[in-house]
Coordinates of N, CA and C in Angstrom, one line a residue:
M171 N 121.5 -26.2 234.4 CA 121.6 -25.3 235.5 C 122.9 -24.5 235.3
A172 N 122.8 -23.2 235.6 CA 123.9 -22.3 235.5 C 125.0 -22.5 236.5
I173 N 126.2 -22.2 236.2 CA 127.3 -22.3 237.1 C 127.4 -21.0 237.9
L174 N 127.6 -21.1 239.2 CA 127.7 -19.8 240.0 C 128.8 -18.9 239.4
G175 N 128.4 -17.7 239.2 CA 129.3 -16.7 238.5 C 128.9 -16.4 237.1
Q176 N 128.0 -17.2 236.5 CA 127.5 -16.9 235.2 C 126.6 -15.7 235.4
T177 N 126.3 -15.0 234.3 CA 125.5 -13.8 234.3 C 124.1 -14.0 234.0
S178 N 123.7 -15.3 233.7 CA 122.2 -15.6 233.5 C 122.0 -17.0 233.8
G179 N 120.8 -17.4 234.0 CA 120.4 -18.8 234.3 C 120.1 -19.1 235.7
V180 N 119.8 -20.3 236.0 CA 119.4 -20.8 237.3 C 120.6 -20.8 238.2
I181 N 120.5 -20.2 239.4 CA 121.6 -20.2 240.3 C 121.4 -21.4 241.4
Q182 N 120.1 -21.4 241.9 CA 119.8 -22.5 242.9 C 118.3 -22.7 242.9
Q183 N 117.9 -23.8 243.5 CA 116.5 -24.1 243.7 C 116.3 -24.7 245.1
R184 N 115.3 -24.2 245.8 CA 115.0 -24.7 247.1 C 113.5 -25.2 247.0
F185 N 113.2 -26.2 247.8 CA 111.8 -26.6 247.8 C 111.5 -27.2 249.2
T186 N 110.2 -27.3 249.5 CA 109.7 -27.9 250.7 C 108.4 -28.6 250.3
T187 N 108.1 -29.6 251.1 CA 106.8 -30.3 250.9 C 106.2 -30.6 252.3
S188 N 104.9 -30.6 252.3 CA 104.3 -30.8 253.6 C 103.0 -31.6 253.4
N189 N 102.7 -32.5 254.3 CA 101.4 -33.3 254.3 C 100.6 -32.8 255.5
V190 N 100.9 -31.7 256.1 CA 100.1 -31.2 257.2 C 98.7 -30.9 256.7
L191 N 97.6 -31.4 257.3 CA 96.3 -31.1 257.0 C 95.8 -29.9 257.8
T192 N 95.2 -28.9 257.1 CA 94.8 -27.7 257.8 C 93.6 -27.1 257.1
T193 N 92.9 -26.3 257.8 CA 91.7 -25.7 257.3 C 91.6 -24.2 257.7
I194 N 91.1 -23.4 256.7 CA 90.8 -22.0 257.0 C 89.3 -21.8 257.0
S195 N 88.8 -21.2 258.0 CA 87.3 -21.2 258.0 C 86.8 -19.8 258.5
S196 N 87.5 -18.7 258.1 CA 87.0 -17.4 258.5 C 87.3 -16.5 257.3
S197 N 86.4 -15.5 257.1 CA 86.5 -14.6 256.0 C 87.5 -13.6 256.2
G198 N 87.8 -12.7 255.2 CA 88.8 -11.7 255.2 C 90.1 -12.2 254.9
G199 N 91.1 -11.7 255.6 CA 92.5 -12.2 255.4 C 93.5 -11.1 255.7
P200 N 94.7 -11.3 255.7 CA 95.4 -12.5 255.2 C 95.3 -13.7 256.2
H201 N 95.1 -14.9 255.6 CA 95.1 -16.1 256.4 C 96.2 -17.0 255.9
E202 N 97.1 -17.4 256.8 CA 98.1 -18.4 256.4 C 97.6 -19.8 256.8
P203 N 97.6 -20.8 255.9 CA 97.1 -22.1 256.3 C 97.8 -22.7 257.4
T204 N 99.2 -22.7 257.4 CA 100.0 -23.2 258.5 C 101.5 -22.7 258.2
S205 N 102.2 -22.5 259.2 CA 103.6 -22.1 259.1 C 104.4 -23.3 258.5
S206 N 103.9 -24.5 258.5 CA 104.6 -25.6 257.9 C 104.7 -25.5 256.4
Y207 N 104.0 -24.6 255.8 CA 104.1 -24.4 254.3 C 105.1 -23.3 253.9
R208 N 105.9 -22.7 254.8 CA 106.8 -21.7 254.5 C 108.1 -22.2 253.9
L209 N 108.8 -21.4 253.2 CA 110.1 -21.8 252.6 C 111.1 -20.6 252.7
S210 N 112.3 -20.9 252.9 CA 113.3 -19.8 252.9 C 114.4 -20.0 251.9
I211 N 115.0 -18.9 251.5 CA 116.1 -19.0 250.5 C 117.1 -17.8 250.9
T212 N 118.4 -18.1 250.7 CA 119.4 -17.1 250.8 C 120.0 -16.9 249.4
P213 N 119.6 -15.8 248.7 CA 120.1 -15.6 247.3 C 121.6 -15.5 247.3
R214 N 122.2 -16.0 246.3 CA 123.7 -15.9 246.1 C 124.1 -14.6 245.5
L215 N 123.2 -14.0 244.7 CA 123.5 -12.7 244.1 C 122.4 -11.7 244.5
S216 N 122.9 -10.5 244.8 CA 122.0 -9.4 245.3 C 121.0 -8.9 244.3
N217 N 121.2 -9.2 243.0 CA 120.2 -8.7 242.0 C 119.5 -9.8 241.3
S218 N 119.4 -11.0 242.0 CA 118.7 -12.1 241.5 C 117.1 -11.9 241.5
N219 N 116.5 -12.7 240.6 CA 115.1 -12.8 240.5 C 114.7 -14.1 241.2
L220 N 113.6 -14.1 241.9 CA 113.1 -15.4 242.5 C 111.8 -15.8 241.9
F221 N 111.7 -17.0 241.4 CA 110.5 -17.5 240.9 C 109.9 -18.4 241.9
L222 N 108.7 -18.1 242.4 CA 108.0 -18.9 243.4 C 106.9 -19.7 242.8
Q223 N 106.8 -21.0 243.2 CA 105.7 -21.9 242.8 C 105.2 -22.6 244.0
W224 N 103.9 -22.5 244.2 CA 103.2 -23.2 245.3 C 102.1 -24.0 244.7
V225 N 102.1 -25.3 245.1 CA 101.0 -26.2 244.6 C 100.5 -27.0 245.7
C226 N 99.1 -27.1 245.8 CA 98.5 -27.8 246.9 C 97.1 -28.3 246.5
P227 N 96.8 -29.5 246.9 CA 95.4 -30.0 246.7 C 94.5 -29.3 247.7
V228 N 93.4 -28.7 247.3 CA 92.5 -28.1 248.3 C 91.1 -28.6 248.0
N229 N 90.2 -28.3 249.0 CA 88.8 -28.7 248.9 C 88.0 -27.6 249.6
E230 N 87.0 -27.1 248.9 CA 86.0 -26.2 249.5 C 84.9 -27.0 250.1
Q231 N 84.6 -26.9 251.3 CA 83.5 -27.7 251.9 C 82.2 -27.4 251.3
G232 N 81.5 -28.4 250.8 CA 80.2 -28.3 250.3 C 80.1 -27.9 248.8
G233 N 81.2 -27.3 248.3 CA 81.2 -27.0 246.9 C 80.0 -26.1 246.5
G234 N 80.2 -25.4 245.4 CA 79.2 -24.6 244.8 C 78.8 -23.3 245.5
R235 N 79.5 -23.0 246.6 CA 79.1 -21.7 247.2 C 79.8 -20.6 246.5
N236 N 79.2 -19.4 246.6 CA 79.7 -18.3 245.9 C 80.8 -17.5 246.7
V237 N 81.9 -18.1 246.9 CA 83.0 -17.5 247.6 C 84.2 -17.2 246.6
I238 N 84.7 -16.0 246.6 CA 85.8 -15.7 245.8 C 87.1 -15.7 246.7
Y239 N 88.1 -16.4 246.2 CA 89.3 -16.6 247.0 C 90.4 -15.9 246.2
S240 N 91.4 -15.3 246.9 CA 92.6 -14.8 246.3 C 93.7 -15.1 247.2
A241 N 94.9 -15.1 246.6 CA 96.1 -15.5 247.4 C 97.3 -14.6 247.0
G242 N 98.2 -14.4 247.9 CA 99.4 -13.6 247.6 C 100.6 -14.0 248.4
F243 N 101.7 -13.9 247.8 CA 103.0 -14.2 248.5 C 103.4 -13.1 249.4
Q244 N 104.1 -13.5 250.4 CA 104.6 -12.5 251.4 C 106.1 -12.9 251.7
R245 N 106.9 -11.9 251.9 CA 108.3 -12.1 252.3 C 108.7 -11.5 253.6
S246 N 109.6 -12.2 254.3 CA 110.0 -11.7 255.6 C 111.5 -12.0 255.9
T247 N 112.2 -11.2 256.7 CA 113.5 -11.6 257.1 C 113.5 -12.2 258.5
D248 N 112.4 -12.0 259.3 CA 112.3 -12.4 260.7 C 111.1 -13.3 261.0
Q249 N 110.3 -13.5 260.0 CA 109.1 -14.3 260.2 C 108.0 -13.7 261.1
S250 N 108.2 -12.4 261.4 CA 107.1 -11.7 262.2 C 106.6 -10.5 261.4
S251 N 107.3 -9.9 260.6 CA 106.9 -8.7 259.8 C 106.9 -9.2 258.4
W252 N 105.8 -9.1 257.7 CA 105.7 -9.6 256.3 C 105.4 -8.5 255.3
T253 N 106.0 -8.6 254.1 CA 105.8 -7.7 253.0 C 105.2 -8.4 251.8
N254 N 104.1 -7.8 251.2 CA 103.5 -8.4 250.0 C 104.5 -8.3 248.9
V255 N 104.6 -9.4 248.1 CA 105.4 -9.4 246.9 C 104.7 -10.1 245.8
G256 N 105.1 -9.8 244.5 CA 104.6 -10.5 243.3 C 103.1 -10.2 243.1
R257 N 102.6 -9.0 243.5 CA 101.2 -8.7 243.3 C 100.9 -8.0 242.0
G258 N 99.6 -8.0 241.7 CA 99.2 -7.3 240.5 C 99.3 -5.8 240.7
Q259 N 99.1 -5.1 239.6 CA 99.3 -3.6 239.7 C 98.0 -3.0 240.3
S260 N 98.1 -1.7 240.7 CA 97.0 -1.0 241.2 C 96.0 -0.7 240.0
A261 N 94.8 -0.9 240.2 CA 93.8 -0.7 239.2 C 92.4 -0.4 239.8
G262 N 92.2 0.9 240.2 CA 91.0 1.2 240.8 C 90.8 0.7 242.2
S263 N 89.7 0.1 242.5 CA 89.5 -0.4 243.8 C 89.7 -1.9 243.9
R264 N 90.3 -2.5 242.9 CA 90.6 -3.9 242.8 C 91.7 -4.3 243.9
D265 N 91.5 -5.4 244.5 CA 92.6 -5.9 245.4 C 93.8 -6.4 244.7
Q266 N 95.0 -6.1 245.2 CA 96.2 -6.5 244.5 C 96.7 -7.8 245.1
H267 N 96.6 -8.9 244.4 CA 97.0 -10.2 244.9 C 97.8 -10.9 243.7
T268 N 98.3 -12.1 244.0 CA 99.1 -12.9 243.1 C 98.1 -13.7 242.2
A269 N 97.1 -14.2 242.8 CA 96.1 -15.1 242.1 C 94.7 -14.9 242.7
A270 N 93.7 -15.2 241.9 CA 92.3 -15.2 242.4 C 91.6 -16.4 241.7
F271 N 90.7 -17.0 242.4 CA 90.0 -18.1 241.9 C 88.6 -18.3 242.6
R272 N 87.8 -19.1 242.0 CA 86.5 -19.5 242.6 C 86.5 -21.0 242.6
P273 N 86.5 -21.7 243.7 CA 86.6 -23.1 243.7 C 85.3 -23.7 243.0
Y274 N 85.5 -24.8 242.4 CA 84.4 -25.6 241.8 C 84.2 -26.8 242.6
G275 N 83.1 -27.4 242.4 CA 82.8 -28.7 243.1 C 81.4 -28.9 243.3
Y276 N 81.1 -30.2 243.4 CA 79.7 -30.6 243.6 C 79.5 -31.1 245.0
D277 N 80.4 -31.8 245.6 CA 80.3 -32.4 246.9 C 81.5 -32.1 247.7
S278 N 81.5 -32.6 249.0 CA 82.5 -32.3 249.9 C 83.8 -33.0 249.7
N279 N 84.0 -33.8 248.7 CA 85.2 -34.4 248.4 C 85.9 -34.0 247.1
D280 N 85.2 -33.1 246.4 CA 85.8 -32.6 245.1 C 87.1 -31.9 245.3
P281 N 88.2 -32.4 244.6 CA 89.5 -31.7 244.8 C 89.7 -30.6 243.8
Q282 N 90.6 -29.7 244.1 CA 91.1 -28.7 243.2 C 92.6 -28.6 243.4
M283 N 93.4 -28.8 242.4 CA 94.8 -28.6 242.5 C 95.1 -27.2 242.3
L284 N 95.5 -26.5 243.4 CA 95.7 -25.0 243.3 C 97.2 -24.8 243.0
H285 N 97.5 -24.1 241.9 CA 98.8 -23.7 241.5 C 98.9 -22.2 241.6
V286 N 99.9 -21.7 242.3 CA 100.1 -20.2 242.4 C 101.6 -20.0 242.1
S287 N 101.8 -19.1 241.1 CA 103.2 -18.7 240.8 C 103.4 -17.3 241.0
G288 N 104.6 -16.9 241.5 CA 104.9 -15.5 241.7 C 106.3 -15.2 241.4
W289 N 106.7 -13.9 241.6 CA 108.0 -13.5 241.3 C 108.4 -12.4 242.3
D290 N 109.7 -12.4 242.7 CA 110.2 -11.4 243.6 C 111.6 -11.1 243.3
A291 N 112.1 -9.9 243.5 CA 113.5 -9.5 243.4 C 113.8 -8.7 244.7
P292 N 114.2 -9.5 245.8 CA 114.4 -8.9 247.1 C 115.5 -7.9 247.2
G293 N 116.5 -8.0 246.3 CA 117.6 -7.0 246.2 C 118.7 -7.2 247.3
G294 N 118.9 -8.4 247.8 CA 119.9 -8.6 248.8 C 120.3 -10.1 248.9
T295 N 121.2 -10.4 249.8 CA 121.6 -11.7 250.0 C 121.3 -12.2 251.4
S296 N 120.3 -11.6 252.1 CA 119.9 -12.1 253.4 C 119.1 -13.3 253.2
T297 N 118.8 -14.0 254.3 CA 117.8 -15.1 254.2 C 116.4 -14.6 254.2
Y298 N 115.6 -14.9 253.2 CA 114.3 -14.5 253.1 C 113.3 -15.7 253.3
Y299 N 112.3 -15.4 254.0 CA 111.2 -16.4 254.2 C 110.0 -16.0 253.4
Y300 N 109.4 -17.0 252.8 CA 108.2 -16.8 252.0 C 107.0 -17.6 252.4
R301 N 105.8 -17.1 252.3 CA 104.6 -17.8 252.6 C 103.5 -17.4 251.6
L302 N 102.5 -18.2 251.5 CA 101.3 -17.8 250.7 C 100.2 -17.6 251.7
V303 N 99.5 -16.5 251.5 CA 98.3 -16.2 252.4 C 97.1 -16.1 251.5
F304 N 96.0 -16.3 252.1 CA 94.7 -16.3 251.4 C 93.7 -15.3 251.9
Y305 N 92.9 -14.8 251.0 CA 91.9 -13.8 251.3 C 90.5 -14.3 250.8
Y306 N 89.5 -14.1 251.6 CA 88.1 -14.6 251.2 C 87.3 -13.3 251.1
D307 N 86.8 -13.0 249.9 CA 86.1 -11.7 249.7 C 84.6 -11.8 249.9
D308 N 84.1 -13.0 250.0 CA 82.6 -13.1 250.1 C 82.3 -14.4 250.8
G309 N 81.4 -14.3 251.7 CA 81.0 -15.5 252.4 C 82.0 -16.0 253.5
T310 N 81.6 -17.1 254.1 CA 82.5 -17.7 255.1 C 83.0 -19.0 254.6
P311 N 84.2 -19.1 254.3 CA 84.7 -20.3 253.6 C 85.1 -21.4 254.6
N312 N 85.2 -22.6 254.1 CA 85.8 -23.7 254.7 C 86.7 -24.3 253.7
M313 N 88.0 -23.9 253.7 CA 88.9 -24.4 252.7 C 89.9 -25.3 253.3
Y314 N 89.9 -26.6 252.8 CA 90.7 -27.6 253.4 C 92.0 -27.8 252.5
F315 N 93.2 -27.8 253.1 CA 94.4 -27.9 252.5 C 95.0 -29.3 252.7
N316 N 95.3 -30.0 251.7 CA 95.9 -31.4 251.7 C 94.9 -32.5 252.0
Y317 N 93.6 -32.2 252.1 CA 92.6 -33.2 252.4 C 91.2 -32.8 252.1
S318 N 90.3 -33.8 251.9 CA 88.9 -33.5 251.6 C 88.2 -33.3 252.9
S319 N 87.1 -32.5 252.9 CA 86.4 -32.2 254.1 C 85.6 -33.4 254.7
A320 N 85.3 -34.3 253.8 CA 84.5 -35.5 254.2 C 85.4 -36.7 254.2
D321 N 85.1 -37.6 255.2 CA 85.8 -38.9 255.3 C 84.8 -40.0 255.4
Y322 N 83.5 -39.7 255.0 CA 82.5 -40.7 255.3 C 81.7 -41.1 254.0
S323 N 82.1 -40.5 252.9 CA 81.4 -40.7 251.6 C 82.4 -41.2 250.6
S324 N 82.0 -41.3 249.4 CA 82.8 -41.8 248.3 C 83.9 -40.8 248.0
W325 N 85.1 -41.3 247.7 CA 86.3 -40.6 247.3 C 86.9 -39.6 248.3
P326 N 87.0 -39.9 249.5 CA 87.8 -39.0 250.4 C 89.3 -39.2 250.0
W327 N 90.0 -38.1 250.3 CA 91.4 -38.1 249.8 C 92.3 -37.2 250.8
T328 N 93.6 -37.5 250.7 CA 94.6 -36.6 251.2 C 95.7 -36.3 250.2
G329 N 96.5 -35.3 250.4 CA 97.5 -34.9 249.4 C 98.7 -34.3 250.0
R330 N 99.5 -33.6 249.2 CA 100.7 -33.0 249.7 C 101.0 -31.7 249.0
M331 N 101.3 -30.7 249.8 CA 101.7 -29.4 249.3 C 103.2 -29.4 248.9
V332 N 103.5 -28.7 247.8 CA 104.9 -28.5 247.4 C 105.1 -27.0 247.1
F333 N 106.2 -26.5 247.6 CA 106.6 -25.1 247.4 C 108.0 -25.0 247.0
S334 N 108.3 -24.3 245.9 CA 109.7 -24.2 245.4 C 110.0 -22.8 245.0
I335 N 111.2 -22.4 245.2 CA 111.8 -21.1 244.9 C 113.0 -21.3 244.0
T336 N 113.0 -20.7 242.9 CA 114.2 -20.8 242.0 C 114.8 -19.5 241.8
E337 N 116.1 -19.4 242.2 CA 116.9 -18.2 242.0 C 117.4 -18.1 240.6
I338 N 117.1 -17.0 239.9 CA 117.6 -16.8 238.5 C 118.4 -15.5 238.4
A339 N 119.6 -15.6 237.8 CA 120.4 -14.5 237.7 C 119.7 -13.4 236.8
A340 N 119.8 -12.2 237.2 CA 119.2 -11.1 236.4 C 119.9 -10.8 235.2

């Protein structure tokens, strides 16, 4: 780990974890699973880069449906007005997000460990709040975060979300 004042390296790392069980069940977006999954950081240097890592076990109810999911990080200084960060470039009519995926699964307990990584350079030393939001481009989803949709068949489960932000000197 870098010592504060160095010109490169890791400055600080923040993380949170949550075992809150939540579901998103409407199409479109952006949808935030729960505000319990947010994380804040106050960069020590105004020109720092922030590396965002969000990991959560998820379950799509029923599995095998043709729903395309995408996700993107957002930043705020007041937790009411949010700005998209770490998105892909503009390319025709494609949506600009951080990650896109199609869940796999056969039954209502099949887990998927969702890993989303992003990058931001907020350009200041204010306190910044970050969240991950989801978009559903096709169909009506039932996405379960930190637990399986079924609790009556083989292999029901619960899990835990982890979100970390690493400040790296530019």
